[in-house]
Short mmCIF file of C-alpha atoms in Angstrom, two decimals:
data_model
loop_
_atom_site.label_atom_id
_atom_site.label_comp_id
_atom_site.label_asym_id
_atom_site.label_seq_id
_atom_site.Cartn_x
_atom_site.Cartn_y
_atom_site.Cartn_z
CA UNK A 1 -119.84 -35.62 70.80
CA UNK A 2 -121.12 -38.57 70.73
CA UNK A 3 -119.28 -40.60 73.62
CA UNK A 4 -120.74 -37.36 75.75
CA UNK A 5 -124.11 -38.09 74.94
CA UNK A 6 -123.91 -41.78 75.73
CA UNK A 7 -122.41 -41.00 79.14
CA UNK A 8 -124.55 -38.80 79.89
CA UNK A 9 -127.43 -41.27 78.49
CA UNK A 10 -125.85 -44.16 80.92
CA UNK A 11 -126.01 -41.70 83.79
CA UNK A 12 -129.55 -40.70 83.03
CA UNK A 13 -130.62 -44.17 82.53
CA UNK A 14 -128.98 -45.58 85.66
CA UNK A 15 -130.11 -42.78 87.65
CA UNK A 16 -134.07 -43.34 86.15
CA UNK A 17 -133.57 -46.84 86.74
CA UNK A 18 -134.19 -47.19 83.20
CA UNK A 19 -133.38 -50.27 81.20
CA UNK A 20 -133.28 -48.44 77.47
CA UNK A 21 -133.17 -45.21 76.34
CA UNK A 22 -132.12 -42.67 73.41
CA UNK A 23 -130.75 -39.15 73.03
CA UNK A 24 -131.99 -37.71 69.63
CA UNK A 25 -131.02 -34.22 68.42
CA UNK A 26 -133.43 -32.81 65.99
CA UNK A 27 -133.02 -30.27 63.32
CA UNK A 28 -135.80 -28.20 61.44
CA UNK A 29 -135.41 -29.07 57.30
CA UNK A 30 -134.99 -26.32 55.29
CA UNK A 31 -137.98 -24.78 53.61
CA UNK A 32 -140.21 -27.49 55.41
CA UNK A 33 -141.94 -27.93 58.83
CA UNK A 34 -140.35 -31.43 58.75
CA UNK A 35 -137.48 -32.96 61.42
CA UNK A 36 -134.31 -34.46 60.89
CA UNK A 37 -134.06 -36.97 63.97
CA UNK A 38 -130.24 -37.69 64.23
CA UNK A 39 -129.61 -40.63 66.72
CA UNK A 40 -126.48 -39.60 68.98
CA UNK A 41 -126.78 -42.44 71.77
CA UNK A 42 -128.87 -45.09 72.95
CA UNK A 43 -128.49 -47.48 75.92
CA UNK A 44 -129.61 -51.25 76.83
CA UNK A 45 -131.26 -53.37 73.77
CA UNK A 46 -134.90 -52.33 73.90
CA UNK A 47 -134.08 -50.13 70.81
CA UNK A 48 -131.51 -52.21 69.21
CA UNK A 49 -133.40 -52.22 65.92
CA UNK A 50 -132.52 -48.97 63.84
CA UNK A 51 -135.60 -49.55 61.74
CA UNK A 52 -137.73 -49.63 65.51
CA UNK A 53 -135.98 -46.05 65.74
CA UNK A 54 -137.05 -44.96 62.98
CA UNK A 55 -140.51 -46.13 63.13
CA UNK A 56 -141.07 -44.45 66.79
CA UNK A 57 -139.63 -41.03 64.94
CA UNK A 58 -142.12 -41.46 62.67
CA UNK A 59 -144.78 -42.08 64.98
CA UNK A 60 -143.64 -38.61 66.81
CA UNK A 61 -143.93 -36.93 63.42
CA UNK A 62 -146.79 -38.26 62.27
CA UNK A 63 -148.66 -37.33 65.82
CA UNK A 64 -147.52 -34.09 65.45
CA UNK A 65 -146.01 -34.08 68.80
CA UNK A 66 -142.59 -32.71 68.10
CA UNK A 67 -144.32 -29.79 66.00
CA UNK A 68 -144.61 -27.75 69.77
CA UNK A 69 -145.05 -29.42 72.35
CA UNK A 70 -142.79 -28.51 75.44
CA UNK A 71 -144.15 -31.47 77.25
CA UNK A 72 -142.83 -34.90 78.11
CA UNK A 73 -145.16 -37.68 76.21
CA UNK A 74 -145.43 -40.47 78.61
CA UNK A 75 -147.09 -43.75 77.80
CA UNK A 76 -147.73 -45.89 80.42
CA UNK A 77 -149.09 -48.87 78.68
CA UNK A 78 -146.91 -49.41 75.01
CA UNK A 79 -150.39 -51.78 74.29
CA UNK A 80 -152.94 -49.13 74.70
CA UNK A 81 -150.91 -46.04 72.57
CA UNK A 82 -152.05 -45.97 68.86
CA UNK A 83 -148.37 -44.02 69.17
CA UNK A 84 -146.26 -47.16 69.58
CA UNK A 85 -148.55 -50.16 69.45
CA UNK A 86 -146.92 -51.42 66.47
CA UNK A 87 -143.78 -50.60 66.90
CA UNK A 88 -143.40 -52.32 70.04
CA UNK A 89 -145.87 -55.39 69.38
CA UNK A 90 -143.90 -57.35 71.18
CA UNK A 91 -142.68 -56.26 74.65
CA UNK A 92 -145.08 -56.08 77.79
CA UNK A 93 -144.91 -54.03 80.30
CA UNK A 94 -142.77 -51.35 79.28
CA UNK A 95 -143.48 -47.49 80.07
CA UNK A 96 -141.74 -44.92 78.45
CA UNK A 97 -141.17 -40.86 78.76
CA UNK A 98 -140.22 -39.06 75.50
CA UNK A 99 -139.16 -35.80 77.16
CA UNK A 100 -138.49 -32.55 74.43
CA UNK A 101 -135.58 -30.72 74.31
CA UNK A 102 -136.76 -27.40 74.53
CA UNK A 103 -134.18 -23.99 74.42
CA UNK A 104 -135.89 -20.39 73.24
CA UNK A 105 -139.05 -22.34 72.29
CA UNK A 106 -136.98 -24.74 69.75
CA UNK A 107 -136.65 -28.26 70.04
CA UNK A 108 -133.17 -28.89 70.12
CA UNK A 109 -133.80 -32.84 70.72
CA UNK A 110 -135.80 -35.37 72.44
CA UNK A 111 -134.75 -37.72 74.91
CA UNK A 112 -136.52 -41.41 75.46
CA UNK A 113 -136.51 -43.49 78.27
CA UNK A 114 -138.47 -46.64 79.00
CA UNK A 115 -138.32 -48.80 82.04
CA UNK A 116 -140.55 -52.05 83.11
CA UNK A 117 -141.46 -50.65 86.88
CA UNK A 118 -144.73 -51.51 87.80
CA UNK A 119 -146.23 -48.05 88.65
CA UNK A 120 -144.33 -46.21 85.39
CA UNK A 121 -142.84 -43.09 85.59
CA UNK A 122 -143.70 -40.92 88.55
CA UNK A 123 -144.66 -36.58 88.96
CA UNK A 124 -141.60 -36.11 90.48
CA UNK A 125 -139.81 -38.30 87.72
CA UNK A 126 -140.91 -36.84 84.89
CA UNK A 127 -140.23 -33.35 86.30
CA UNK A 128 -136.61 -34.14 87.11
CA UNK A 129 -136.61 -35.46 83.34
CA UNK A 130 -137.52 -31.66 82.31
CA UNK A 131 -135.14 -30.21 84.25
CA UNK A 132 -132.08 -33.02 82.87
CA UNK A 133 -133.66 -32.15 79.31
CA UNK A 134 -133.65 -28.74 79.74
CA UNK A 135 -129.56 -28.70 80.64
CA UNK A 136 -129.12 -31.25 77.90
CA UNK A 137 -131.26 -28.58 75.20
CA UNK A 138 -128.71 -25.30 76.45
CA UNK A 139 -126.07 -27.44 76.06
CA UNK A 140 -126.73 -28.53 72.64
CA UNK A 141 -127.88 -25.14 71.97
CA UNK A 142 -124.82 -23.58 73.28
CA UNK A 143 -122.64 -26.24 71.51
CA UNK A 144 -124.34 -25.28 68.35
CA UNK A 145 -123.86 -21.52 68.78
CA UNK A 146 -120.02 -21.89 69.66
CA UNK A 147 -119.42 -24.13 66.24
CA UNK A 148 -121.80 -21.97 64.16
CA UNK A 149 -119.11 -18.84 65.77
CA UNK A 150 -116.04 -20.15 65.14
CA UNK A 151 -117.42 -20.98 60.89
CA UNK A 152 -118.24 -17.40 61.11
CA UNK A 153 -115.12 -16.44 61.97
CA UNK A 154 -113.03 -18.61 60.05
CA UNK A 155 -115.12 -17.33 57.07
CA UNK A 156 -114.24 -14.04 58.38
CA UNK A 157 -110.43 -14.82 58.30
CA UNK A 158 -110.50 -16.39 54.85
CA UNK A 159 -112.41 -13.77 53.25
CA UNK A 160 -109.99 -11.47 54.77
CA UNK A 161 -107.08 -13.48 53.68
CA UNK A 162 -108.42 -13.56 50.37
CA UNK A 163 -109.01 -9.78 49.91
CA UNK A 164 -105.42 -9.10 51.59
CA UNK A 165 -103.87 -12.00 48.77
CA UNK A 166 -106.00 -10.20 45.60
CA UNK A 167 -105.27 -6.77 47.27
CA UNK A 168 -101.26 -7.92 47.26
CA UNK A 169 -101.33 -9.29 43.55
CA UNK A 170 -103.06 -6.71 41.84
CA UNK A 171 -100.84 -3.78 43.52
CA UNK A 172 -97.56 -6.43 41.91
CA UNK A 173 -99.32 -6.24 39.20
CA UNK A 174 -100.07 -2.97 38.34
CA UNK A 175 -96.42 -2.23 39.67
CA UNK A 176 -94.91 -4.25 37.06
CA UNK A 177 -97.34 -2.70 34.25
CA UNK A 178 -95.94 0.55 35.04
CA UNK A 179 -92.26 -0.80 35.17
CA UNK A 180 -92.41 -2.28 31.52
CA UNK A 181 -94.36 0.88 30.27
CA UNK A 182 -91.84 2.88 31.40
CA UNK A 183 -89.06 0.37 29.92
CA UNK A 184 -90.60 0.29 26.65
CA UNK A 185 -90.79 4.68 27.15
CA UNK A 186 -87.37 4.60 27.37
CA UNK A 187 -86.60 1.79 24.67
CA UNK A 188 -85.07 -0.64 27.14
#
């Protein structure tokens, strides 16, 4: 899975003319409004540091961004975002999108870009960006769904096989019982 995502990341970022990026999937914590961020790819060296990963999931926690929002966060100018101002301390010029990965109303992931054009991320970029997030989110989604079926029904098999396998032994047993009752009946 992952050598899909970071092809599909290289495409994305060479088509965005983008010199870094990241595909994160996200999954909801049990019993908890908190995220799981689980890094599948990444491209160019911008976010090379895993603790600089890390940090900028934090920062989308802790603005509670990623607890609804459908909409790409862009920052335009990394110096002016109480978001990532420390985190990226020392690049200049840098914009970046942080587009959702939205499917039914759940984030299935986010996706990151940043590049160092002049002018940042344009309308018409950032709404291609929804519509390449939005394929990426039903395919994750659908991904999900066809390995969440299969466990099902390999549960499904197993419990059948199991039932079948007790089913077998106790009729061999009870057989048996009745074969030695009926031997000791008749004094063999």
């Amino acid at each position: 899975a992952n050598d899909f995502f970071r092809d599909v990341l290289y495409q994305i970022a060479y088509t965005f003319h983008s010199e870094s990026g990241t595909i994160c999937l996200v999954d909801s914590l049990p019993d908890s409004k908190k995220f799981k961020f689980s890094l599948m790819a990444k491209h160019g060296n911008l976010l090379e540091d895993k603790v600089t990963i890390s940090n900028l999931q934090e920062a989308w926690i802790t603005s509670k961004w990623t607890l609804g929002n459908k909409e790409p966060l862009i920052i335009s100018d990394e110096r002016q975002d109480s978001l990532v101002v420390k985190i990226f301390q020392q690049l200049e010029n840098h914009s970046f999108a942080v587009v959702p990965m939205v499917y039914n109303e759940k984030l299935m992931g986010v996706l990151m870009l940043a590049h160092t054009e002049p002018s940042g991320f344009d309308t018409d970029e950032i709404v291609r960006l929804g519509v390449v997030a939005d394929e990426l989110a039903s395919f994750i989604y659908s991904d999900r769904k066809r390995k969440a079926d299969i466990a099902l029904s390999e549960r499904h098999r197993l419990s059948q096989d199991l039932h079948d396998s007790i089913t077998q032994k106790l009729y061999g047993l009870v057989t048996l019982t009745e074969a030695v009752k009926l031997g000791l009946e008749s004094g063999a």
